[in-house]
Short mmCIF file of C-alpha atoms in Angstrom, two decimals:
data_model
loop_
_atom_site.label_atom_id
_atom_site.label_comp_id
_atom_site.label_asym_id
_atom_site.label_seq_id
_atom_site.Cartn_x
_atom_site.Cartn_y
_atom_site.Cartn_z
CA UNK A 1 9.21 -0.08 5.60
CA UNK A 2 6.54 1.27 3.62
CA UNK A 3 6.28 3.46 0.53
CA UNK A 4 4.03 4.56 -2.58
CA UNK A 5 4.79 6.12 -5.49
CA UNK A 6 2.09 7.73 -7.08
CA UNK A 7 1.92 11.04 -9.43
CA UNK A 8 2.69 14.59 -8.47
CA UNK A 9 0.25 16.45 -10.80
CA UNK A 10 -2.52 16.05 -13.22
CA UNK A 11 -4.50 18.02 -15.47
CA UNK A 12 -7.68 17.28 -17.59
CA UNK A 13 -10.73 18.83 -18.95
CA UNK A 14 -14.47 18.43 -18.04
CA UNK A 15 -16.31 15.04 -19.17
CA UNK A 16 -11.97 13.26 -19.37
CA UNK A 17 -11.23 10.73 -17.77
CA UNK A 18 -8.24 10.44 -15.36
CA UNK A 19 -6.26 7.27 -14.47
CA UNK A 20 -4.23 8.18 -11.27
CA UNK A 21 -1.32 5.25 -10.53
CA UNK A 22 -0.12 3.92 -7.17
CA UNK A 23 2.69 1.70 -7.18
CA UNK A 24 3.38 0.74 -3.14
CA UNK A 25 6.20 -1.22 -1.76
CA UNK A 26 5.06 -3.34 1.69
CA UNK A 27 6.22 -6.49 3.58
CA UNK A 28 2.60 -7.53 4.55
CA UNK A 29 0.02 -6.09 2.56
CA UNK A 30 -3.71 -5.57 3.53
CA UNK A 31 -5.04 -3.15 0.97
CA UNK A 32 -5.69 -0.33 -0.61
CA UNK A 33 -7.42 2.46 -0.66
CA UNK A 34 -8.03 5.87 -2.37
CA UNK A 35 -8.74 8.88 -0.27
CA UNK A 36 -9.61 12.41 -2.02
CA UNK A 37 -8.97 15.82 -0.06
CA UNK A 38 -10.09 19.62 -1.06
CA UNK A 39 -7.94 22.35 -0.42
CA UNK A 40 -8.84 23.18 3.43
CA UNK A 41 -10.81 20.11 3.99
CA UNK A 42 -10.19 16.88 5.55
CA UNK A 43 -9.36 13.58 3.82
CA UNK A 44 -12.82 11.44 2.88
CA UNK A 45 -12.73 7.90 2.03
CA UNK A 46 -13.75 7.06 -2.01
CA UNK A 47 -12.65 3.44 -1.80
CA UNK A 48 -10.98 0.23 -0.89
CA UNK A 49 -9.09 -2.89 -2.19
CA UNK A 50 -8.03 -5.96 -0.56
CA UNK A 51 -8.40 -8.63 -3.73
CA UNK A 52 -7.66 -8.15 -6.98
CA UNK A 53 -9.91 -6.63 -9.76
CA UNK A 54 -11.85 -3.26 -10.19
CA UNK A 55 -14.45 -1.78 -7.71
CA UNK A 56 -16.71 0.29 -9.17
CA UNK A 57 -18.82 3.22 -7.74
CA UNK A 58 -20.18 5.61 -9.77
CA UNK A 59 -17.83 7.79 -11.67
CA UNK A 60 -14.91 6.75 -9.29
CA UNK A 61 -12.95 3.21 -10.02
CA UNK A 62 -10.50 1.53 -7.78
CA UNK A 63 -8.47 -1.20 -9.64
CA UNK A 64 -5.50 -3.70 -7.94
CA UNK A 65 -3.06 -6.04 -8.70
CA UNK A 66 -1.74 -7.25 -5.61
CA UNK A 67 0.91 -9.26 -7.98
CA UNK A 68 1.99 -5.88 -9.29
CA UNK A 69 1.97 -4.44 -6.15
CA UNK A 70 0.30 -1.85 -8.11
CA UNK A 71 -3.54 0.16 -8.37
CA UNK A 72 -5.17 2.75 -9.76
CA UNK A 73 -7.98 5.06 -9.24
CA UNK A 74 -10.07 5.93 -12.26
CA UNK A 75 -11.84 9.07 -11.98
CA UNK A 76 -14.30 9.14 -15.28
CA UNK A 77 -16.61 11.90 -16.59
CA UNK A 78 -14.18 14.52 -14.81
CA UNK A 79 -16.31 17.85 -13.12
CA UNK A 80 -15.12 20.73 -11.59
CA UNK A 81 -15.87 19.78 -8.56
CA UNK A 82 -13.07 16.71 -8.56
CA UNK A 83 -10.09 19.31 -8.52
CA UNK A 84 -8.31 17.72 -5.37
CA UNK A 85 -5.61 15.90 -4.12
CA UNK A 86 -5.73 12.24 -4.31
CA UNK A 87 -4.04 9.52 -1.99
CA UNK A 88 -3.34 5.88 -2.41
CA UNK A 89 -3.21 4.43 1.10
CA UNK A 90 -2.12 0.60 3.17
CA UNK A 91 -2.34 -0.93 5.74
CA UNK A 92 1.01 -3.39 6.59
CA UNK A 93 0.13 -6.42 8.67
CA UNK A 94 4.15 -5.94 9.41
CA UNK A 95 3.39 -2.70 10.56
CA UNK A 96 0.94 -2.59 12.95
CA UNK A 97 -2.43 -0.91 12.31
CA UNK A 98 -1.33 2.33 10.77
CA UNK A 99 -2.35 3.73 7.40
CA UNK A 100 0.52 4.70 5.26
CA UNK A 101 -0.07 7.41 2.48
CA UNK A 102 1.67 8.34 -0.60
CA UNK A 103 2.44 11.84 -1.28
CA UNK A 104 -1.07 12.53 -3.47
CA UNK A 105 -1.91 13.56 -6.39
CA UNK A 106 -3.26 17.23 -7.50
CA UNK A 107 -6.18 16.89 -9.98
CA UNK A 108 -6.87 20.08 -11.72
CA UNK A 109 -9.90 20.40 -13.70
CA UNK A 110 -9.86 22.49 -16.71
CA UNK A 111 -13.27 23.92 -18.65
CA UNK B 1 -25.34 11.93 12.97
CA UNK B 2 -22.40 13.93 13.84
CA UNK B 3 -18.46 13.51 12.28
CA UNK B 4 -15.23 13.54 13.76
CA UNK B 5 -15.08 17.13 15.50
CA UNK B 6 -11.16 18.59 16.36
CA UNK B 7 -10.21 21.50 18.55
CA UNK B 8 -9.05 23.95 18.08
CA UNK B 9 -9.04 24.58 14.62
CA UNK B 10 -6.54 27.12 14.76
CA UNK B 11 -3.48 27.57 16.81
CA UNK B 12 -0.18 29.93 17.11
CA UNK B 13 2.54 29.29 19.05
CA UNK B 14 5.69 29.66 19.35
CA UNK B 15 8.96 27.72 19.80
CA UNK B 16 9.20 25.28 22.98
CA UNK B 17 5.85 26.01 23.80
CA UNK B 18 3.58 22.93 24.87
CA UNK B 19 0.24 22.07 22.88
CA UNK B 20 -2.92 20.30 23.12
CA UNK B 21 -5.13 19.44 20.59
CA UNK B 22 -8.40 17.31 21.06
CA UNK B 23 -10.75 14.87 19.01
CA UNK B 24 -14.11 13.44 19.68
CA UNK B 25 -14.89 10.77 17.19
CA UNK B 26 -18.25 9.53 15.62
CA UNK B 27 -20.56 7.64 17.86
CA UNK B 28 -19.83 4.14 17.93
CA UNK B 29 -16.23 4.41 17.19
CA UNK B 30 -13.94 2.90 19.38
CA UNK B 31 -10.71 3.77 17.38
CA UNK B 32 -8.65 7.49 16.84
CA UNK B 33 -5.81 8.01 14.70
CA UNK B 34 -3.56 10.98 14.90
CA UNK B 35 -1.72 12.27 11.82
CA UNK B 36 0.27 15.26 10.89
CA UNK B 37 -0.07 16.62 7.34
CA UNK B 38 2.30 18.99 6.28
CA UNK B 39 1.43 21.10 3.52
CA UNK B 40 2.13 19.53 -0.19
CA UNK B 41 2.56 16.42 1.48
CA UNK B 42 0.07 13.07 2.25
CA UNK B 43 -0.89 12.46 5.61
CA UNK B 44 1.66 10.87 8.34
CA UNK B 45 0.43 8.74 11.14
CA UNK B 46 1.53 9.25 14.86
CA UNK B 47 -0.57 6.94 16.69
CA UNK B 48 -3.71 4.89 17.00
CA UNK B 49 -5.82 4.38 19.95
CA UNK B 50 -8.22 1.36 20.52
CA UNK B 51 -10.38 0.94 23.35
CA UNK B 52 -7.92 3.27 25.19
CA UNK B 53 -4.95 1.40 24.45
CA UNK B 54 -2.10 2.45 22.05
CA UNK B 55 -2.25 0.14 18.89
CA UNK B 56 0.45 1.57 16.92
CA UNK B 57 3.23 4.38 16.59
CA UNK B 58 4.66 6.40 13.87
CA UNK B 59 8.07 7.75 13.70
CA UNK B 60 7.90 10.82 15.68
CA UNK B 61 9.80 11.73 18.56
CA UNK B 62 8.95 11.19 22.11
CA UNK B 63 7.53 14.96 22.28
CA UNK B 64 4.81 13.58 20.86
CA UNK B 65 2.32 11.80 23.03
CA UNK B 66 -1.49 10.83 23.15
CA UNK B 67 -4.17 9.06 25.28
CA UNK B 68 -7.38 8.18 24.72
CA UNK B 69 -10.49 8.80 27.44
CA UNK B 70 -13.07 6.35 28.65
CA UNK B 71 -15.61 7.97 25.97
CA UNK B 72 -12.99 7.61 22.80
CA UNK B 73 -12.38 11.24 22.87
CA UNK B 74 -8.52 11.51 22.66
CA UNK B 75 -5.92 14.39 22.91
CA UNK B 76 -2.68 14.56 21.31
CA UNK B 77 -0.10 16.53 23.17
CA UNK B 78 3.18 17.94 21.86
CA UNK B 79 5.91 18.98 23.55
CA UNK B 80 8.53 21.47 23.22
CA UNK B 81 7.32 22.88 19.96
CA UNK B 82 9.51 23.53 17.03
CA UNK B 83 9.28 25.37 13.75
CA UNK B 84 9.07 21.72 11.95
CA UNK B 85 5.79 20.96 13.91
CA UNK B 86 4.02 23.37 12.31
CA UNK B 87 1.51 21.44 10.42
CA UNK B 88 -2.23 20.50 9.78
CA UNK B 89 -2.84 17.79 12.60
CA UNK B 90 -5.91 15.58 11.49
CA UNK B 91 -7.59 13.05 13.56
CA UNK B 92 -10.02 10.12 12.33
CA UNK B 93 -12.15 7.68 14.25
CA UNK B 94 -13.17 4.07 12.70
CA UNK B 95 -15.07 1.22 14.23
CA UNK B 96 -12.26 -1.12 14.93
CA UNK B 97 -8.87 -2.20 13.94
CA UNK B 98 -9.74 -4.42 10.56
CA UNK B 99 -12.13 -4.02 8.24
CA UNK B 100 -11.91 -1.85 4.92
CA UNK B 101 -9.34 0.70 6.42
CA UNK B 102 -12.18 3.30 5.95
CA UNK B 103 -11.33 5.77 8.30
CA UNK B 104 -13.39 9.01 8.76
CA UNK B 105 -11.42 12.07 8.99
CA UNK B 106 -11.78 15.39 11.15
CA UNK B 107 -11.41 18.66 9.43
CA UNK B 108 -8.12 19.14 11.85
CA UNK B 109 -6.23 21.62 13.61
CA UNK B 110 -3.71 23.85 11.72
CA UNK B 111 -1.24 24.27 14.16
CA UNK B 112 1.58 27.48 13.36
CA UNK B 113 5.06 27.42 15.01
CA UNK B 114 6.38 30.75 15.25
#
């Protein structure tokens, strides 16, 4: 099967920056991606990884190592407004089309 | 250009009751994935519909069934309700199958199992 491993909590003032680490376990990987939810709201997409390296856009960074079986999203010049939950998701070629997410991870923004 | 839209957004019910919930997705998008998010918890998938065909199935018990309409609207039906069902049920809509796995999420139904 599937699983990712990512943190439960993290907590950081205005202007930090945040490194948020998903380590996933897959037979036939496809990519990654990073998915950020408000209390309340749905899931949006922020970005996605299928080859090695870091994508960049704007204050958000998406980084993989598909050798490490490993990624993280970088979430830089940290405002209010990021407080959320954050998920690492894949897709398994073994397992059919469906997204698998880890368990998030709370970002709370301090003044 | 309208999102994913999900009714109801809101529902009680109680145990061994029967429920439908319903998702149109954006215009253009041929594929709708059902999850179930419980609270605290990321996002589990239940099924995906392309082109009104299942594509894939999570592990969830055969109460749970879908189908997806000759527009790409799709419902997701459970039966037989328990206390464990209660949930937020999101459904998202992309273009296809491949691609970047961006999906585009509805703001979901938050179903309550009394």
């Amino acid at each position: 099967g599937q699983s990712l491993e990512q943190p439960s909590e993290v907590t950081a003032v205005e202007g930090a920056i945040v490194q948020i680490n998903c380590t996933y376990q897959t037979s036939g990987f496809y990519g990654l991606s990073w998915y950020q939810q408000h209390d309340g709201g749905a899931p949006t997409f922020l970005s996605y990884n299928a080859l090695d390296g870091l994508e960049e856009t704007g204050r958000f960074s998406s980084f993989l190592s598909r050798s490490d079986s490993y990624g993280y999203l970088l979430l830089q010049e940290l405002q209010m407004k990021d407080s959320a939950s954050y998920f690492c998701a894949v897709r398994d070629r073994a397992a059919g089309n469906k997204l698998t997410f880890g368990g998030g991870t709370r970002v709370l923004v301090k003044p | 250009d309208a999102g994913v839209t999900q009714s109801p957004t809101h529902l009680i019910k109680t145990r061994g009751q029967q429920v439908t919930l319903r998702c149109s997705p954006i215009s253009g998008h041929k594929s709708v994935s059902w999850y179930q998010q419980v609270l605290g918890q990321g996002p589990q998938f239940i099924f995906q519909y392309y082109e009104k065909e299942e594509r894939g199935r999570g592990n969830f018990p055969d109460r749970f069934s879908a189908r997806q309409f000759p527009n790409y609207s799709s419902e997701l039906n459970v039966n037989a309700l328990l206390l464990g069902d209660s949930a937020l049920y999101l459904c998202a809509s992309s273009q296809g199958l491949a691609g970047n796995n961006e999906q585009f999420f509805g703001p979901g139904t938050r179903l309550t199992v009394l």
